[in-house]
CSV table of C-alpha atoms and ligand atoms in Angstrom, one decimal:
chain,number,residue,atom,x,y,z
A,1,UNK,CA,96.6,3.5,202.4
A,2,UNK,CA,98.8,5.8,200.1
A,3,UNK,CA,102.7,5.5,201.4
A,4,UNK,CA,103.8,9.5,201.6
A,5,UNK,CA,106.8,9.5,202.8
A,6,UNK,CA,109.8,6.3,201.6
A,7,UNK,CA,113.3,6.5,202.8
A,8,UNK,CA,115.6,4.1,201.3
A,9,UNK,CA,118.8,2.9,202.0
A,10,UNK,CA,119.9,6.4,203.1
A,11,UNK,CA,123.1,7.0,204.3
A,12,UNK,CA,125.1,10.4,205.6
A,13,UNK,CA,128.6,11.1,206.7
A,14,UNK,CA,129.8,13.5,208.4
A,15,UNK,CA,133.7,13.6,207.2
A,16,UNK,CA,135.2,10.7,208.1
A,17,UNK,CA,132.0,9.7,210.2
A,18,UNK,CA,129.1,7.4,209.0
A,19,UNK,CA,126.1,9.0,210.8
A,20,UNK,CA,123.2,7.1,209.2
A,21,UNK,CA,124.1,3.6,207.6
A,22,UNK,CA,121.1,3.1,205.0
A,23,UNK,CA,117.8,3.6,207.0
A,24,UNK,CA,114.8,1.8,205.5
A,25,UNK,CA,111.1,3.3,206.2
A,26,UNK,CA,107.8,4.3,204.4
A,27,UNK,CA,105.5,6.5,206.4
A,28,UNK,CA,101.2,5.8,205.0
A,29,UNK,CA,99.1,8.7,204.5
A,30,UNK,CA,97.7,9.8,208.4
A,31,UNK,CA,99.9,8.0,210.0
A,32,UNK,CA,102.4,9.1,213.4
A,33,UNK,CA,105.6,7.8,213.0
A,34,UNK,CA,107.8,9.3,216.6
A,35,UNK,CA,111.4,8.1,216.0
A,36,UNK,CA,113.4,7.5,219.9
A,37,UNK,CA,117.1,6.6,220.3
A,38,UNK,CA,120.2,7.4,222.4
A,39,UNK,CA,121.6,11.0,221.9
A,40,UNK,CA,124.1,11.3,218.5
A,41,UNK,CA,122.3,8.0,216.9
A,42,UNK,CA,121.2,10.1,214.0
A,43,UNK,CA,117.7,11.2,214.1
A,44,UNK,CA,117.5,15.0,213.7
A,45,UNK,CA,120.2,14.3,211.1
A,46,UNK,CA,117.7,12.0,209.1
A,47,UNK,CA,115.0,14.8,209.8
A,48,UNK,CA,116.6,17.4,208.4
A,49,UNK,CA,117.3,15.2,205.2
A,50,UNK,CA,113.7,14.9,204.8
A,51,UNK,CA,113.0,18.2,205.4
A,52,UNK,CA,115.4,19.3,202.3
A,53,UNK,CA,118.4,21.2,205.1
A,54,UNK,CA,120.8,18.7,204.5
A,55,UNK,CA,121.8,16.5,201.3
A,56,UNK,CA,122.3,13.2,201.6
A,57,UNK,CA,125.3,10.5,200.3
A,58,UNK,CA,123.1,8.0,199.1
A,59,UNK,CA,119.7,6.3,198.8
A,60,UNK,CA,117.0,8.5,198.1
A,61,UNK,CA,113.9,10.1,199.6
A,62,UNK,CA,110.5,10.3,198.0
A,63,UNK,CA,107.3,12.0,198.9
A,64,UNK,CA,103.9,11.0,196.7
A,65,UNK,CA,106.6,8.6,195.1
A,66,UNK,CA,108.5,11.5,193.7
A,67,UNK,CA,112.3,11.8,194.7
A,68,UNK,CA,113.3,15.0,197.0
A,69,UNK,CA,116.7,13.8,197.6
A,70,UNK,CA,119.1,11.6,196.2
A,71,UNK,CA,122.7,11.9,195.3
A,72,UNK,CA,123.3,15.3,193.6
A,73,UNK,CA,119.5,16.1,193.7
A,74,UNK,CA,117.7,18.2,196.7
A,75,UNK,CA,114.4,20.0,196.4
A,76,UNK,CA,114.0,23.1,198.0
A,77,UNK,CA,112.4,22.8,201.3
A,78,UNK,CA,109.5,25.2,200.2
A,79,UNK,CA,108.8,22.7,197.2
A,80,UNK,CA,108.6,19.5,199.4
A,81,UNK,CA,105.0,20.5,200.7
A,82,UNK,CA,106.2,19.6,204.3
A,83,UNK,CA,106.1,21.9,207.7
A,84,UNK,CA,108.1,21.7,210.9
A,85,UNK,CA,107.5,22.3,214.4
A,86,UNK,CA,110.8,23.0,216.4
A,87,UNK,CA,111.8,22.4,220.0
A,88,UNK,CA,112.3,25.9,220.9
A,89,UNK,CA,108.9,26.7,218.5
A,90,UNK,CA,111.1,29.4,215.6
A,91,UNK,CA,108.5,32.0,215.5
A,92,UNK,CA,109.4,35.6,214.4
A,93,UNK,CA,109.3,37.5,217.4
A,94,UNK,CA,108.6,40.9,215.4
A,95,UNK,CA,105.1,38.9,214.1
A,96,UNK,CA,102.0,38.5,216.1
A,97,UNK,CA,100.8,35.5,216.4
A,98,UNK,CA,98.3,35.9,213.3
A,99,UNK,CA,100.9,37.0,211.2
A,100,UNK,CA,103.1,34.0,212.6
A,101,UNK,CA,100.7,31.7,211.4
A,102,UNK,CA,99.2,33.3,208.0
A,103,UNK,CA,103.0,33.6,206.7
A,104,UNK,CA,103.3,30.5,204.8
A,105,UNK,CA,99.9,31.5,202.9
A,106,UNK,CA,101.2,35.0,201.9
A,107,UNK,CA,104.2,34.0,200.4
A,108,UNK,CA,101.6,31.1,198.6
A,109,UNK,CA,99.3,34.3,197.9
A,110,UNK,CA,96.3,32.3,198.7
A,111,UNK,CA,93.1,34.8,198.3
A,112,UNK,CA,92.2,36.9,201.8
A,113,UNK,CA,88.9,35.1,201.7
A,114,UNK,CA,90.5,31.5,201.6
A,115,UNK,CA,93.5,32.4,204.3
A,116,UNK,CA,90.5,33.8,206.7
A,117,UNK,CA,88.6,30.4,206.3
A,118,UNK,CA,92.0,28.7,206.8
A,119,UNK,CA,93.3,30.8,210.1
A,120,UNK,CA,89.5,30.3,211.8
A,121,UNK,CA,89.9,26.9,211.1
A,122,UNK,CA,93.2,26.5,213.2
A,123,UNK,CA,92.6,29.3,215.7
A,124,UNK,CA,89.4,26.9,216.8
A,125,UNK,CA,91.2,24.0,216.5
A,126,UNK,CA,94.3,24.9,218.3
A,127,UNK,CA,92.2,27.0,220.5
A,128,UNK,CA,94.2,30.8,220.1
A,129,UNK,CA,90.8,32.6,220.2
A,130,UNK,CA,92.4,36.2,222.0
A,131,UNK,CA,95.9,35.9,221.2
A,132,UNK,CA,96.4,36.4,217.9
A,133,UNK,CA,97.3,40.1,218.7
A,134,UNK,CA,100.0,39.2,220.7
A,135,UNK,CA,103.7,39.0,219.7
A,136,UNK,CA,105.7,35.6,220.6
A,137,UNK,CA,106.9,37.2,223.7
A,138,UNK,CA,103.5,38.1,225.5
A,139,UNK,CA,103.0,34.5,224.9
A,140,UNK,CA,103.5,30.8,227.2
A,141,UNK,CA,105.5,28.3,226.6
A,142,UNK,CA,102.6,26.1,225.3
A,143,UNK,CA,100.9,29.4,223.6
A,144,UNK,CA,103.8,29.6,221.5
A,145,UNK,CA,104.0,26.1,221.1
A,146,UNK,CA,100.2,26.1,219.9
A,147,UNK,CA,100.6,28.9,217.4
A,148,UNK,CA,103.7,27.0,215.8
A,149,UNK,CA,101.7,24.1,215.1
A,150,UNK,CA,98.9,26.2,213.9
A,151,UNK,CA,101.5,27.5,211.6
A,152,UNK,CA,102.7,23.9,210.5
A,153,UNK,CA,98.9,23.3,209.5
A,154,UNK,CA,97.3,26.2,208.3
A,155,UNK,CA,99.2,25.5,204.4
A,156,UNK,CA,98.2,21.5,205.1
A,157,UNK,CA,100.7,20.4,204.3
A,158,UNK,CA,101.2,16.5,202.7
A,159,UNK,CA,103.8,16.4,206.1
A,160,UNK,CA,104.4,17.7,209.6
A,161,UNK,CA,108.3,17.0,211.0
A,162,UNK,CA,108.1,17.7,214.4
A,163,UNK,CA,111.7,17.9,216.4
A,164,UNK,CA,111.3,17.6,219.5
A,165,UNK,CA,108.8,19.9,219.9
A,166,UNK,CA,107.8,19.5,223.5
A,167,UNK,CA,111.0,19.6,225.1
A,168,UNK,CA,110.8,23.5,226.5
A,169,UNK,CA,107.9,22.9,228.3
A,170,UNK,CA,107.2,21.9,231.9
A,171,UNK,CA,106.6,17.8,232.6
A,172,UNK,CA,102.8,18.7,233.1
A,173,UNK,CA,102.3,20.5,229.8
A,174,UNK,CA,104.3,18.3,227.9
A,175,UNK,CA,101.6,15.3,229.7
A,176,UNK,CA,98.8,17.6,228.1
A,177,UNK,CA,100.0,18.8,224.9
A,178,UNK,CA,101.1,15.3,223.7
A,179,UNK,CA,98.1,14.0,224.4
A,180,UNK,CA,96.6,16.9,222.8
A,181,UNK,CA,98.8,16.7,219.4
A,182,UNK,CA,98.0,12.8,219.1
A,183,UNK,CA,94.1,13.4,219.2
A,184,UNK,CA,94.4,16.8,216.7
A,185,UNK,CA,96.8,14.6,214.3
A,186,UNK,CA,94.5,11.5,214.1
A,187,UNK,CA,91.6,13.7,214.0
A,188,UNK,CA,93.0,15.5,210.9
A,189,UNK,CA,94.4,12.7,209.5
A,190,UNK,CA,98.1,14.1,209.4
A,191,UNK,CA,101.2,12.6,208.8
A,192,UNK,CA,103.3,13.3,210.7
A,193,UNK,CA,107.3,12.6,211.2
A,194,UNK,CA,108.0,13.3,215.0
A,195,UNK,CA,112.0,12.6,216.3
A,196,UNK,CA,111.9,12.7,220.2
A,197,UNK,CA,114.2,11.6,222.7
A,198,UNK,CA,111.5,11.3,225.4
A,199,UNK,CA,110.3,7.4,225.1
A,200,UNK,CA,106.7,8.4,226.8
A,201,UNK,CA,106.3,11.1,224.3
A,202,UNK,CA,106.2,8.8,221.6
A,203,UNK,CA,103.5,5.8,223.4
A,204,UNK,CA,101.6,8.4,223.7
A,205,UNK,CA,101.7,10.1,220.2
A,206,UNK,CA,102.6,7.3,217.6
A,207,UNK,CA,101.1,4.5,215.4
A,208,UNK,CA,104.6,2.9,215.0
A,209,UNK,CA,107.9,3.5,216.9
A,210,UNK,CA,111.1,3.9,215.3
A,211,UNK,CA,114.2,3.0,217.5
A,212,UNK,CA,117.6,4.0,216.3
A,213,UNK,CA,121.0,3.3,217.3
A,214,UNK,CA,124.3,4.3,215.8
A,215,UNK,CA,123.0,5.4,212.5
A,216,UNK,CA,120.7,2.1,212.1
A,217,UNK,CA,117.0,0.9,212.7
A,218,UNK,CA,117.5,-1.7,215.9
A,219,UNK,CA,113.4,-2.0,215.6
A,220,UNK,CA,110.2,-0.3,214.0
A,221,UNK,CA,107.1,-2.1,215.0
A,222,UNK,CA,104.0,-0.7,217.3
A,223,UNK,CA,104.4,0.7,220.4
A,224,UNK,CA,102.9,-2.3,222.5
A,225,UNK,CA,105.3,-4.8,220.6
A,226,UNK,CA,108.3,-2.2,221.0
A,227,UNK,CA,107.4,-2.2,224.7
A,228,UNK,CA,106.3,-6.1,225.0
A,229,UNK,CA,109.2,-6.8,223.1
A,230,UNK,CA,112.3,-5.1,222.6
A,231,UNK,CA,114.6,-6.4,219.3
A,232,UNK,CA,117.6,-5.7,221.7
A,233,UNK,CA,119.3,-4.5,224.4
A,234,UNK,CA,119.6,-0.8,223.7
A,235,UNK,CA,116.3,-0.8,222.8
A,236,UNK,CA,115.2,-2.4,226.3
A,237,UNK,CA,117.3,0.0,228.1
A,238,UNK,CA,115.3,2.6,226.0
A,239,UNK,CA,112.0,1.4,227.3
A,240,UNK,CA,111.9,1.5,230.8
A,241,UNK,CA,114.0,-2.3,231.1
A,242,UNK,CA,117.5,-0.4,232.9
A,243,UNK,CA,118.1,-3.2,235.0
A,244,UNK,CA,120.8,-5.1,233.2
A,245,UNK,CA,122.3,-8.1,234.2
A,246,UNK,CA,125.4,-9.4,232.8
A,247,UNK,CA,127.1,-12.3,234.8
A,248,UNK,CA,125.1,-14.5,233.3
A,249,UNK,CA,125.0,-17.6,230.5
A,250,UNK,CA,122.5,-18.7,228.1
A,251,UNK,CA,122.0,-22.5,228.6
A,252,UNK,CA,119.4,-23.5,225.9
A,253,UNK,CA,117.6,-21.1,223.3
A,254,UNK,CA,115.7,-23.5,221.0
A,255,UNK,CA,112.4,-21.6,221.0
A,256,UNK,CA,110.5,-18.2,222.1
A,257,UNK,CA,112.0,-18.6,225.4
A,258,UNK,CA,115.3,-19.3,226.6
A,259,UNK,CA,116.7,-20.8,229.7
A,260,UNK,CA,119.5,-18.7,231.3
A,261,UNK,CA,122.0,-19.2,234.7
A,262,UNK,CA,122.6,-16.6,236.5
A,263,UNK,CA,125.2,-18.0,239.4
A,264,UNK,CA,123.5,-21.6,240.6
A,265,UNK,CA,119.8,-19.9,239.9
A,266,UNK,CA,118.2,-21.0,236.4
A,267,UNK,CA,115.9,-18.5,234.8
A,268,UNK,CA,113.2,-18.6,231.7
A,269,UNK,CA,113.0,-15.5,229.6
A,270,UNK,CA,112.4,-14.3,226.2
A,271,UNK,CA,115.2,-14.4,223.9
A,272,UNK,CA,116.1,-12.2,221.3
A,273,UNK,CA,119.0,-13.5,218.6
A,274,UNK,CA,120.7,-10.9,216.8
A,275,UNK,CA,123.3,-11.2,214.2
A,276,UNK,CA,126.2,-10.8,216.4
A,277,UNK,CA,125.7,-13.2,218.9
A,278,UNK,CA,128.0,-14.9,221.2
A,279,UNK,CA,127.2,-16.8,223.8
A,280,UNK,CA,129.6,-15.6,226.1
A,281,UNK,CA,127.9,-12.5,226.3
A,282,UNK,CA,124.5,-12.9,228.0
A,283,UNK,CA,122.8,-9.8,229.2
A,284,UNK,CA,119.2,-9.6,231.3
A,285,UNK,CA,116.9,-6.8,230.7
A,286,UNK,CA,113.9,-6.6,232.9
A,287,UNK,CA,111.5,-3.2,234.3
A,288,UNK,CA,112.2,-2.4,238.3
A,289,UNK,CA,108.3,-2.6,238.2
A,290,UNK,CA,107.5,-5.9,236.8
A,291,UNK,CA,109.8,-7.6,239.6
A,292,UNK,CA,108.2,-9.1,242.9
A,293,UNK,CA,109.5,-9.7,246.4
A,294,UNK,CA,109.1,-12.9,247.9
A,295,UNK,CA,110.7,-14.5,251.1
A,296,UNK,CA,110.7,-18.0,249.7
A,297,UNK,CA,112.5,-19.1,246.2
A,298,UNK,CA,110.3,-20.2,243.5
A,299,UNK,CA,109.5,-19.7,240.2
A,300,UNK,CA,111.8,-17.5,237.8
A,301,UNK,CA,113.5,-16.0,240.9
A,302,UNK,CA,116.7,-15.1,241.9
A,303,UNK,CA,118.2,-14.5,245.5
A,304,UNK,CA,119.6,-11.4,246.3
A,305,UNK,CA,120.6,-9.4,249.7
A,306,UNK,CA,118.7,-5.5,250.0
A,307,UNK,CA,121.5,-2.5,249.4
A,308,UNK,CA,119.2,0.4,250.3
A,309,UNK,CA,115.2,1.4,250.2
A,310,UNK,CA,113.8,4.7,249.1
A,311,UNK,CA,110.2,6.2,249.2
A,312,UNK,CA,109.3,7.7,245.8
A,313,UNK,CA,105.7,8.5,247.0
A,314,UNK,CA,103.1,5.4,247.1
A,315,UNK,CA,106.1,2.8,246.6
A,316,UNK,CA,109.6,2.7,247.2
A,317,UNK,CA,112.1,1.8,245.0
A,318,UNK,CA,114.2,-0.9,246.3
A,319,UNK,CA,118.1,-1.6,245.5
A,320,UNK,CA,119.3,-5.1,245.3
A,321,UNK,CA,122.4,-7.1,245.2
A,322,UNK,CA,123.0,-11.0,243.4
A,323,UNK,CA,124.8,-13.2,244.8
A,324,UNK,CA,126.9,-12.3,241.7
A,325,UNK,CA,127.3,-8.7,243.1
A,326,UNK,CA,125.4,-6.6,240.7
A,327,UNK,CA,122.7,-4.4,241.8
A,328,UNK,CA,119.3,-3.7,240.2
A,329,UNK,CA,116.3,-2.2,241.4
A,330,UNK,CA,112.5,-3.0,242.1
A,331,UNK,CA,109.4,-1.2,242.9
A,332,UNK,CA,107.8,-2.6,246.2
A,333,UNK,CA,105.0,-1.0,248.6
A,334,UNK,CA,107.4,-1.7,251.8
A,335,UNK,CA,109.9,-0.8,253.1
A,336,UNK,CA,112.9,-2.8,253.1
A,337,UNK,CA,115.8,-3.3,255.3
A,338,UNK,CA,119.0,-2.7,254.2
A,339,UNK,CA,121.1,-6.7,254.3
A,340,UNK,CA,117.6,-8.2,254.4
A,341,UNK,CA,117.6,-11.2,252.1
A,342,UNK,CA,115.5,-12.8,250.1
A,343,UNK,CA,114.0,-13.8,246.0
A,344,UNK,CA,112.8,-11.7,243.5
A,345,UNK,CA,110.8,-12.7,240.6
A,346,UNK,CA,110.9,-11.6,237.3
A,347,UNK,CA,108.5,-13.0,234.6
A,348,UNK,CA,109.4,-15.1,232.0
A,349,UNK,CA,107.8,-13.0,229.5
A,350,UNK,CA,109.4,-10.0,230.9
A,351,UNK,CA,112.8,-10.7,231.9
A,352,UNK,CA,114.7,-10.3,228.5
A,353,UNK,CA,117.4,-12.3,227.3
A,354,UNK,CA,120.4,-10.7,224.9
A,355,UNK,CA,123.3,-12.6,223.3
A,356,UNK,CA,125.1,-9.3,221.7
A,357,UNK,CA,128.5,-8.8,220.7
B,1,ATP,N1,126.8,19.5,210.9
B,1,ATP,C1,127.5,18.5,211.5
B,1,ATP,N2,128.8,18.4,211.3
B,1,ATP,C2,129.5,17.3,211.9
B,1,ATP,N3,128.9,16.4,212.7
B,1,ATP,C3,127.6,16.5,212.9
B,1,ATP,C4,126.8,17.6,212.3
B,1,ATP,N4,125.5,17.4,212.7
B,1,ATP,C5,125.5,16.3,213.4
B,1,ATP,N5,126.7,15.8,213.6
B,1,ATP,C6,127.0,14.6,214.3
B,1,ATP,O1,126.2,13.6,213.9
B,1,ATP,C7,125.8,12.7,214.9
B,1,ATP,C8,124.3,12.6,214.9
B,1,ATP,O2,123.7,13.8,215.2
B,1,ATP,P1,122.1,14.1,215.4
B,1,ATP,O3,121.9,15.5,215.7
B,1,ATP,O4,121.5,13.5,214.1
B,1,ATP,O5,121.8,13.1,216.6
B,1,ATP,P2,120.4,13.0,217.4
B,1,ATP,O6,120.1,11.5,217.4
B,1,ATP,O7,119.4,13.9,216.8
B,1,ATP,O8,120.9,13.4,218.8
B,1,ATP,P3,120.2,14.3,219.9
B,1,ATP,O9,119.1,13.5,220.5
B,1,ATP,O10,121.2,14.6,220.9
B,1,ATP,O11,119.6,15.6,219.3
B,1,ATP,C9,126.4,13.3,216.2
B,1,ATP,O12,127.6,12.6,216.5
B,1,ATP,C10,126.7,14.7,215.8
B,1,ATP,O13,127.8,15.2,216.5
């Protein structure tokens, strides 16, 4: 497979402020690449770098192995063959939809006969058969949203950046258009660049997951290994792992899994060594909904005392206390009393173990 899209080692400052700190990535031909991270890390700063808004301070950017950016150099946005979706969908409310759409091709002056072929062939694939006399305000939410991607394809382009671009919409519609944008990308083969801050958004949409923190790439790997796991502990916290516990001390790390002590109670888990580490500085990352209740100790488990129990609708989320006196929670189909005591286990293989400065 052809790599499209390399960035290397690029950097950006913002006056006095480092925003990205050399990023490192090469996007193949067809594939999703969704970029997650906290708010500020840098990722619709990195975007709009490859889209041609902003220059960079060093590294480069290539598409088709040909350099866009670079020190002193920036192609033109309308020379980079690329399209963007936006979060709040940038149509021209003066345009109807079909004019919304067929734009890039007029200013291309591609032949009426060849911008017909290529408007049916969105219109049907985006379904907008019966609204493309309508203006952007006669239009939903996900209308609008549909007729700006139809715009991002129509010139097929070599990439789509999408920014956010479900955000406006209701939960329900975002569940159905990702799902929707994942099987028209794969089915077109697009590649696409998608920055999102909305972790599910990008399972359900991408080939590989791009985690950023602070201007760097903590990890960049599949979304099952993201997820299975996570390089470290922002990227845990990312992923659905918030409980973090952090009175607590590494005792031995010589393999895969480590074994940790949280008070008197020794736990396995998986152990991630970054470059900064110090031992003094344990932290446990495990999901509320991988963690069991039990009434006994056994294995992997760790006593704590119930705080408070609330229904969330088929389970009910469950707040704990250690022994230490941090709290976590847990998913458990009971309800619990509040002071009731007992163990809950965590899974070696999913309770994570972080030694970070
Ligand atoms: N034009 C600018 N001038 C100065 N600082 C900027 C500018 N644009 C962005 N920043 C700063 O750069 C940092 C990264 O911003 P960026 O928009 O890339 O983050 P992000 O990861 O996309 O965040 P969010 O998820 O909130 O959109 C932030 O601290 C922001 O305040």
């Amino acid at each position: 497979m052809e790599t499209i899209l390399e960035i290397k080692d690029v950097k950006k400052r913002f006056g006095a402020k480092e925003i990205l700190k050399g990023i490192n990535l090469s996007v193949m031909e067809g594939e999703i690449i969704s970029v997650l991270g906290p708010s500020g890390c840098g990722k619709s700063t990195l975007l709009n770098i490859i889209a041609g808004i902003l220059p960079l301070d060093g590294g480069e950017v290539s598409i088709h192995q040909s350099i866009v950016s670079a020190p002193g150099k920036m192609v033109p946005t309308e020379k980079r063959n690329i399209n963007m979706v936006f979060q709040d969908f940038a149509l021209w409310p003066h345009m109807k939809a079909r004019d919304n759409i067929l734009y890039g091709l007029k200013v291309k002056k591609l032949p009426k006969n060849e911008m017909e072929n290529r408007l049916n062939e969105v219109v049907s694939l985006l379904h907008l058969e019966g609204l493309l006399d309508q203006f952007p305000s006669e239009l939903s939410g996900g209308q609008q949203q549909r007729v700006a991607i139809a715009r991002a394809l129509v010139t097929k382009p070599d990439i789509v950046l999408l920014d956010e671009p479900l955000c406006n919409l209701d939960i329900q519609l975002r569940i159905e258009m990702r799902t929707e944008m994942a099987q028209l990308f794969h089915s077109l083969r697009t590649t696409v660049f998608h920055v999102t801050h909305d972790p599910s958004e990008a399972f359900a949409m991408a080939d590989r997951i791009v985690v950023m923190n602070r201007g760097k790439i903590d990890q960049m790997d599949v979304p099952s290994v993201c997820y299975m796991e996570p390089k470290t502990c922002m990227v845990a916290g990312l992923l659905g792992a918030g409980n973090c516990l952090k009175k607590a001390s590494t005792i031995s790390d010589s393999g895969r899994f480590c074994k940790v002590k949280v008070g008197e109670t020794e736990l396995m888990g998986l152990g991630f060594v970054t470059e900064n580490r110090t031992d003094q500085n344990t932290q446990l990352r495990f999901r509320p909904e991988e963690c069991t209740w039990q009434r006994e100790n056994g294995d992997n488990t760790i006593p704590v005392s119930v705080v408070m129990s609330t229904f969330e609708g088929g389970v009910y989320r469950v707040k704990v206390e250690t022994e230490q006196g941090e709290d976590f929670c847990m998913l458990h189909s009971q309800f619990l009393a509040d002071g009731e005591k007992g163990y809950v286990r965590i899974p070696e293989e999913r309770l994570y173990v972080y030694s970070e400065a």
